[in-house]
mmCIF file of C-alpha atoms in Angstrom:
data_model
loop_
_atom_site.group_PDB
_atom_site.id
_atom_site.type_symbol
_atom_site.label_atom_id
_atom_site.label_comp_id
_atom_site.label_asym_id
_atom_site.label_seq_id
_atom_site.Cartn_x
_atom_site.Cartn_y
_atom_site.Cartn_z
ATOM 1 C CA MET A 1 38.821 8.670 -47.455
ATOM 2 C CA ASP A 2 41.108 10.647 -49.728
ATOM 3 C CA ILE A 3 40.546 14.425 -49.490
ATOM 4 C CA ARG A 4 40.901 16.651 -52.567
ATOM 5 C CA HIS A 5 40.728 20.414 -52.107
ATOM 6 C CA SER A 6 39.351 22.870 -54.637
ATOM 7 C CA THR A 7 41.782 24.553 -57.015
ATOM 8 C CA HIS A 8 41.771 27.875 -58.819
ATOM 9 C CA PRO A 9 42.251 27.833 -62.612
ATOM 10 C CA ASP A 10 45.258 30.144 -62.287
ATOM 11 C CA ASP A 11 46.951 27.528 -60.083
ATOM 12 C CA MET A 12 46.328 24.743 -62.591
ATOM 13 C CA LYS A 13 48.300 26.630 -65.243
ATOM 14 C CA ARG A 14 51.470 25.882 -63.267
ATOM 15 C CA TYR A 15 50.805 22.164 -62.628
ATOM 16 C CA ASP A 16 52.999 19.514 -64.188
ATOM 17 C CA THR A 17 51.714 16.039 -65.009
ATOM 18 C CA GLU A 18 52.291 14.702 -61.495
ATOM 19 C CA GLN A 19 50.384 17.577 -59.912
ATOM 20 C CA LEU A 20 47.503 17.308 -62.389
ATOM 21 C CA ARG A 21 47.123 13.621 -61.569
ATOM 22 C CA LYS A 22 47.385 14.277 -57.824
ATOM 23 C CA HIS A 23 44.570 16.845 -57.837
ATOM 24 C CA TYR A 24 42.157 15.555 -60.496
ATOM 25 C CA LEU A 25 42.693 11.819 -61.159
ATOM 26 C CA ILE A 26 41.357 9.009 -58.961
ATOM 27 C CA GLU A 27 43.514 6.036 -59.872
ATOM 28 C CA LYS A 28 42.114 3.248 -57.684
ATOM 29 C CA LEU A 29 38.442 2.630 -56.971
ATOM 30 C CA PHE A 30 37.969 -1.125 -56.948
ATOM 31 C CA GLU A 31 39.668 -3.646 -54.678
ATOM 32 C CA ALA A 32 38.252 -6.936 -53.415
ATOM 33 C CA ASP A 33 36.206 -6.477 -50.224
ATOM 34 C CA ARG A 34 37.348 -2.874 -49.789
ATOM 35 C CA LEU A 35 35.653 0.528 -49.907
ATOM 36 C CA HIS A 36 37.521 3.360 -51.654
ATOM 37 C CA MET A 37 36.275 6.957 -51.391
ATOM 38 C CA THR A 38 37.496 10.394 -52.448
ATOM 39 C CA TYR A 39 35.992 13.534 -50.932
ATOM 40 C CA SER A 40 36.200 16.447 -53.350
ATOM 41 C CA HIS A 41 35.677 19.976 -52.101
ATOM 42 C CA GLU A 42 34.331 20.735 -55.587
ATOM 43 C CA ASP A 43 30.642 20.916 -54.549
ATOM 44 C CA ARG A 44 31.517 18.359 -51.812
ATOM 45 C CA LEU A 45 30.991 15.360 -54.066
ATOM 46 C CA ILE A 46 32.154 11.977 -52.765
ATOM 47 C CA ILE A 47 33.321 9.553 -55.459
ATOM 48 C CA GLY A 48 33.742 5.922 -54.509
ATOM 49 C CA GLY A 49 33.967 2.299 -55.492
ATOM 50 C CA ALA A 50 33.310 -1.050 -53.830
ATOM 51 C CA GLN A 51 34.006 -4.568 -55.033
ATOM 52 C CA PRO A 52 32.355 -6.941 -52.581
ATOM 53 C CA VAL A 53 33.486 -10.511 -53.151
ATOM 54 C CA ASN A 54 33.419 -12.669 -50.021
ATOM 55 C CA GLU A 55 32.268 -9.999 -47.593
ATOM 56 C CA THR A 56 29.442 -7.508 -47.179
ATOM 57 C CA ILE A 57 30.719 -3.925 -47.189
ATOM 58 C CA ALA A 58 29.022 -1.299 -45.033
ATOM 59 C CA LEU A 59 28.806 2.264 -46.318
ATOM 60 C CA ASP A 60 30.681 3.856 -43.442
ATOM 61 C CA ALA A 61 30.985 7.601 -42.797
ATOM 62 C CA GLY A 62 34.154 7.117 -40.796
ATOM 63 C CA ASP A 63 35.332 10.250 -39.011
ATOM 64 C CA GLN A 64 35.687 12.539 -42.012
ATOM 65 C CA LEU A 65 32.012 13.490 -42.462
ATOM 66 C CA LYS A 66 31.494 14.351 -38.764
ATOM 67 C CA THR A 67 28.041 12.755 -38.900
ATOM 68 C CA GLU A 68 26.529 9.739 -37.179
ATOM 69 C CA TYR A 69 26.010 7.864 -40.457
ATOM 70 C CA PHE A 70 26.917 8.358 -44.115
ATOM 71 C CA LEU A 71 23.540 9.522 -45.468
ATOM 72 C CA GLU A 72 22.575 11.669 -42.489
ATOM 73 C CA ARG A 73 22.875 14.771 -44.693
ATOM 74 C CA ARG A 74 23.632 13.186 -48.060
ATOM 75 C CA GLU A 75 22.144 11.342 -51.042
ATOM 76 C CA ILE A 76 23.897 8.727 -53.178
ATOM 77 C CA GLY A 77 23.714 7.039 -56.560
ATOM 78 C CA PHE A 78 25.108 3.549 -57.228
ATOM 79 C CA VAL A 79 25.864 2.001 -60.633
ATOM 80 C CA ASN A 80 26.943 -1.620 -60.973
ATOM 81 C CA ILE A 81 29.661 -1.725 -63.640
ATOM 82 C CA GLY A 82 30.562 -5.359 -62.902
ATOM 83 C CA HIS A 83 29.318 -8.370 -64.810
ATOM 84 C CA GLY A 84 27.996 -10.025 -61.657
ATOM 85 C CA ASP A 85 24.851 -8.864 -59.869
ATOM 86 C CA ALA A 86 25.125 -6.562 -56.869
ATOM 87 C CA VAL A 87 22.900 -6.520 -53.785
ATOM 88 C CA VAL A 88 22.381 -3.202 -52.004
ATOM 89 C CA THR A 89 20.435 -3.246 -48.731
ATOM 90 C CA ALA A 90 19.145 0.131 -47.530
ATOM 91 C CA ASP A 91 17.527 0.073 -44.070
ATOM 92 C CA GLY A 92 16.392 -3.497 -44.721
ATOM 93 C CA GLU A 93 15.133 -2.924 -48.275
ATOM 94 C CA ARG A 94 16.948 -5.211 -50.727
ATOM 95 C CA TYR A 95 17.801 -4.101 -54.273
ATOM 96 C CA GLU A 96 19.477 -6.318 -56.855
ATOM 97 C CA LEU A 97 21.486 -4.455 -59.488
ATOM 98 C CA GLY A 98 22.439 -6.081 -62.760
ATOM 99 C CA ARG A 99 25.074 -4.646 -65.040
ATOM 100 C CA LEU A 100 24.592 -0.869 -65.525
ATOM 101 C CA ASP A 101 21.562 -0.732 -63.219
ATOM 102 C CA THR A 102 21.404 2.460 -61.136
ATOM 103 C CA LEU A 103 20.087 2.840 -57.582
ATOM 104 C CA TYR A 104 19.374 6.151 -55.878
ATOM 105 C CA VAL A 105 19.238 6.201 -52.057
ATOM 106 C CA GLY A 106 18.162 9.383 -50.315
ATOM 107 C CA LYS A 107 18.963 11.346 -47.208
ATOM 108 C CA GLY A 108 18.197 9.749 -43.843
ATOM 109 C CA VAL A 109 18.843 6.088 -44.681
ATOM 110 C CA ARG A 110 21.037 4.832 -41.854
ATOM 111 C CA ASP A 111 22.166 1.362 -42.832
ATOM 112 C CA VAL A 112 23.531 0.687 -46.345
ATOM 113 C CA LYS A 113 25.275 -2.594 -47.102
ATOM 114 C CA LEU A 114 26.863 -3.732 -50.370
ATOM 115 C CA SER A 115 27.425 -7.314 -51.475
ATOM 116 C CA SER A 116 27.678 -9.529 -54.542
ATOM 117 C CA LYS A 117 25.036 -12.099 -55.362
ATOM 118 C CA ASP A 118 27.725 -14.563 -56.459
ATOM 119 C CA ALA A 119 31.277 -14.378 -55.076
ATOM 120 C CA ALA A 120 32.549 -16.210 -58.167
ATOM 121 C CA ASN A 121 31.178 -13.403 -60.341
ATOM 122 C CA PRO A 122 31.447 -10.268 -58.188
ATOM 123 C CA ALA A 123 29.816 -6.901 -58.726
ATOM 124 C CA LYS A 124 31.594 -3.564 -58.914
ATOM 125 C CA LEU A 125 29.634 -0.686 -57.434
ATOM 126 C CA TYR A 126 30.610 2.828 -58.440
ATOM 127 C CA PHE A 127 28.928 5.589 -56.455
ATOM 128 C CA CYS A 128 28.708 9.352 -56.135
ATOM 129 C CA SER A 129 27.231 11.182 -53.163
ATOM 130 C CA ALA A 130 26.264 14.841 -52.722
ATOM 131 C CA PRO A 131 24.837 16.877 -49.836
ATOM 132 C CA ALA A 132 21.029 16.701 -49.643
ATOM 133 C CA HIS A 133 18.367 18.921 -48.074
ATOM 134 C CA ALA A 134 15.254 16.736 -48.439
ATOM 135 C CA VAL A 135 14.204 13.095 -48.079
ATOM 136 C CA ILE A 136 13.551 11.433 -51.445
ATOM 137 C CA PRO A 137 12.570 7.740 -51.748
ATOM 138 C CA ALA A 138 15.015 5.160 -53.072
ATOM 139 C CA ARG A 139 14.532 4.081 -56.671
ATOM 140 C CA LYS A 140 16.201 1.620 -59.028
ATOM 141 C CA VAL A 141 16.364 2.105 -62.810
ATOM 142 C CA SER A 142 17.957 -0.049 -65.508
ATOM 143 C CA ILE A 143 19.840 1.502 -68.401
ATOM 144 C CA GLN A 144 17.018 0.337 -70.678
ATOM 145 C CA GLU A 145 14.630 2.607 -68.744
ATOM 146 C CA ALA A 146 16.850 5.674 -69.037
ATOM 147 C CA ASN A 147 16.096 8.719 -71.153
ATOM 148 C CA THR A 148 18.473 8.062 -74.038
ATOM 149 C CA LEU A 149 19.876 10.754 -76.338
ATOM 150 C CA TYR A 150 21.599 9.672 -79.564
ATOM 151 C CA LEU A 151 24.497 12.006 -80.247
ATOM 152 C CA GLY A 152 27.389 12.426 -82.682
ATOM 153 C CA SER A 153 28.167 10.487 -85.845
ATOM 154 C CA GLN A 154 30.632 8.034 -87.342
ATOM 155 C CA GLU A 155 32.036 10.837 -89.487
ATOM 156 C CA THR A 156 33.143 12.771 -86.399
ATOM 157 C CA SER A 157 34.159 9.635 -84.437
ATOM 158 C CA ASN A 158 31.760 10.446 -81.585
ATOM 159 C CA GLU A 159 28.626 8.360 -82.156
ATOM 160 C CA ARG A 160 27.282 7.637 -78.690
ATOM 161 C CA GLU A 161 24.261 6.999 -76.502
ATOM 162 C CA LEU A 162 23.855 9.356 -73.549
ATOM 163 C CA ASN A 163 21.600 7.798 -70.922
ATOM 164 C CA GLN A 164 20.125 10.265 -68.416
ATOM 165 C CA ILE A 165 19.181 8.403 -65.223
ATOM 166 C CA ILE A 166 19.301 10.585 -62.091
ATOM 167 C CA HIS A 167 17.988 13.890 -63.433
ATOM 168 C CA GLY A 168 14.908 16.104 -63.526
ATOM 169 C CA GLY A 169 13.007 13.794 -65.876
ATOM 170 C CA GLY A 170 14.089 10.502 -64.284
ATOM 171 C CA ILE A 171 15.117 9.491 -60.767
ATOM 172 C CA GLN A 172 14.527 12.547 -58.598
ATOM 173 C CA SER A 173 17.227 13.895 -56.288
ATOM 174 C CA CYS A 174 18.137 17.038 -54.396
ATOM 175 C CA GLN A 175 21.124 17.975 -56.563
ATOM 176 C CA LEU A 176 22.889 14.808 -57.702
ATOM 177 C CA MET A 177 22.736 14.024 -61.431
ATOM 178 C CA MET A 178 24.108 10.823 -62.975
ATOM 179 C CA GLY A 179 24.053 9.035 -66.285
ATOM 180 C CA ILE A 180 25.914 6.607 -68.519
ATOM 181 C CA THR A 181 27.347 7.352 -71.962
ATOM 182 C CA VAL A 182 28.215 4.440 -74.273
ATOM 183 C CA LEU A 183 30.425 5.050 -77.296
ATOM 184 C CA LYS A 184 29.795 2.979 -80.420
ATOM 185 C CA PRO A 185 32.596 0.843 -81.905
ATOM 186 C CA GLY A 186 34.810 3.059 -84.038
ATOM 187 C CA SER A 187 33.928 6.183 -82.041
ATOM 188 C CA VAL A 188 36.411 7.575 -79.536
ATOM 189 C CA TRP A 189 35.471 11.205 -78.740
ATOM 190 C CA ASN A 190 33.160 12.171 -75.888
ATOM 191 C CA THR A 191 31.606 15.570 -75.147
ATOM 192 C CA MET A 192 33.035 17.211 -78.244
ATOM 193 C CA PRO A 193 32.236 20.019 -78.899
ATOM 194 C CA SER A 194 33.088 20.541 -75.251
ATOM 195 C CA HIS A 195 31.368 22.820 -72.743
ATOM 196 C CA VAL A 196 31.555 24.259 -69.260
ATOM 197 C CA HIS A 197 28.831 24.798 -66.661
ATOM 198 C CA ASP A 198 29.945 27.264 -64.045
ATOM 199 C CA ARG A 199 27.227 26.322 -61.535
ATOM 200 C CA ARG A 200 28.109 22.647 -61.104
ATOM 201 C CA MET A 201 31.127 20.372 -61.115
ATOM 202 C CA GLU A 202 31.323 17.007 -62.843
ATOM 203 C CA ALA A 203 33.053 13.670 -62.329
ATOM 204 C CA TYR A 204 33.765 11.029 -64.967
ATOM 205 C CA LEU A 205 34.423 7.311 -64.483
ATOM 206 C CA TYR A 206 35.953 5.707 -67.572
ATOM 207 C CA PHE A 207 35.507 1.946 -67.964
ATOM 208 C CA ASP A 208 35.058 -0.892 -70.483
ATOM 209 C CA LEU A 209 38.614 -0.197 -71.654
ATOM 210 C CA ALA A 210 41.123 -2.925 -72.479
ATOM 211 C CA GLU A 211 44.139 -3.168 -70.174
ATOM 212 C CA ASP A 212 46.438 -1.484 -72.682
ATOM 213 C CA ALA A 213 43.889 1.131 -73.847
ATOM 214 C CA ARG A 214 43.810 4.720 -72.584
ATOM 215 C CA VAL A 215 41.616 7.815 -72.683
ATOM 216 C CA PHE A 216 43.220 11.237 -73.075
ATOM 217 C CA HIS A 217 40.931 13.360 -70.912
ATOM 218 C CA MET A 218 40.898 17.072 -71.760
ATOM 219 C CA MET A 219 40.436 19.581 -68.961
ATOM 220 C CA GLY A 220 41.161 23.178 -68.035
ATOM 221 C CA GLN A 221 39.716 26.495 -69.130
ATOM 222 C CA PRO A 222 38.867 26.529 -72.850
ATOM 223 C CA GLN A 223 41.846 28.759 -73.668
ATOM 224 C CA GLU A 224 44.230 26.940 -71.266
ATOM 225 C CA THR A 225 43.688 23.208 -71.750
ATOM 226 C CA ARG A 226 45.594 20.281 -70.276
ATOM 227 C CA HIS A 227 45.204 16.530 -70.548
ATOM 228 C CA LEU A 228 45.307 13.487 -68.288
ATOM 229 C CA VAL A 229 45.991 9.937 -69.467
ATOM 230 C CA VAL A 230 43.327 7.700 -67.898
ATOM 231 C CA ALA A 231 43.238 3.904 -67.647
ATOM 232 C CA ASN A 232 40.290 1.558 -67.196
ATOM 233 C CA GLU A 233 38.107 2.168 -64.111
ATOM 234 C CA GLN A 234 39.769 5.434 -63.184
ATOM 235 C CA ALA A 235 37.857 8.639 -62.466
ATOM 236 C CA ILE A 236 38.316 12.355 -63.091
ATOM 237 C CA ILE A 237 37.290 15.310 -60.923
ATOM 238 C CA SER A 238 36.322 18.241 -63.134
ATOM 239 C CA PRO A 239 35.900 21.684 -61.519
ATOM 240 C CA ALA A 240 33.070 23.952 -62.697
ATOM 241 C CA TRP A 241 35.489 26.155 -64.675
ATOM 242 C CA SER A 242 36.919 23.228 -66.640
ATOM 243 C CA ILE A 243 35.947 21.553 -69.883
ATOM 244 C CA HIS A 244 35.517 17.765 -69.607
ATOM 245 C CA SER A 245 36.066 15.859 -72.793
ATOM 246 C CA GLY A 246 38.173 12.959 -73.954
ATOM 247 C CA VAL A 247 39.443 10.800 -76.785
ATOM 248 C CA GLY A 248 40.309 7.123 -76.428
ATOM 249 C CA THR A 249 42.532 4.633 -78.184
ATOM 250 C CA SER A 250 39.299 2.627 -78.572
ATOM 251 C CA ASN A 251 35.632 3.054 -77.701
ATOM 252 C CA TYR A 252 34.622 2.921 -74.029
ATOM 253 C CA THR A 253 31.836 3.722 -71.573
ATOM 254 C CA PHE A 254 31.761 6.420 -68.919
ATOM 255 C CA ILE A 255 29.557 7.496 -66.036
ATOM 256 C CA TRP A 256 29.074 11.201 -65.542
ATOM 257 C CA ALA A 257 27.925 12.704 -62.267
ATOM 258 C CA MET A 258 27.213 16.318 -61.392
ATOM 259 C CA ALA A 259 26.525 18.300 -58.247
ATOM 260 C CA GLY A 260 26.089 21.989 -57.609
ATOM 261 C CA GLU A 261 23.622 24.824 -57.705
ATOM 262 C CA ASN A 262 21.799 24.243 -60.996
ATOM 263 C CA TYR A 263 19.708 21.119 -61.631
ATOM 264 C CA THR A 264 19.042 21.838 -65.331
ATOM 265 C CA PHE A 265 20.853 19.382 -67.606
ATOM 266 C CA THR A 266 21.015 21.806 -70.542
ATOM 267 C CA ASP A 267 22.579 24.600 -68.491
ATOM 268 C CA MET A 268 25.936 24.723 -70.258
ATOM 269 C CA ASP A 269 28.118 27.039 -72.311
ATOM 270 C CA VAL A 270 29.264 25.236 -75.464
ATOM 271 C CA VAL A 271 32.859 25.820 -76.582
ATOM 272 C CA PRO A 272 33.426 25.306 -80.341
ATOM 273 C CA PRO A 273 36.644 23.419 -81.168
ATOM 274 C CA SER A 274 37.913 26.533 -82.974
ATOM 275 C CA GLU A 275 38.028 28.367 -79.627
ATOM 276 C CA LEU A 276 40.028 25.738 -77.747
ATOM 277 C CA LYS A 277 43.696 26.333 -77.083
#
């Protein structure tokens, strides 16, 4: 488990590219039959990826969480971004996840195992986990069942579908919120106009990018912005004081996840482009 500590916005002003990438970019999430996890001290979110091929991968707390098992005091959301079906077993309950299906598993589930239905066509399971205070039943939802918001336009190059999945009106959770945003062909901007929400952090996973395509992810305080160049299947940690927006060399898909004090999706302070610096 990679550990990332919280940073103050005044510190970020002095970071060069290498330091920005070290603190905020997760470069590798998916490797055959391996579990990759990053523990962020920003609202204690864990961001991870698993690509089971020939083996079943156990969700293991290791020594870093100081608990008997991973979900002893946590909840988790899985999204299968692979083209092959995933199988998640939670205390004996079996869930099959097709492409872009989401599974929420709540606090107190001891045994979580991840596998692919077909080793020749493996799944890729992206997950985010946050501390939890209550037991909430597991639930699976497809992207077709999500609450979908249609945002942006072709004229502003940001026509997109924002699919709310783990949120107050969908899969219930203690504090974790997750969804999937799909940009239309010809659109490249996400979350523009940008915003901040000082009561919760956010993480982005960018995917469905060609090998030579990139997203320029914008971050930082609105009047002190920086950027990170992000490749396919890489993730960003965004502190509560930072904007989180991006523009790609082509269209793409991303998963957003939030954790923190406020559970209201619309709790945000919009920053007009004219105020960005």
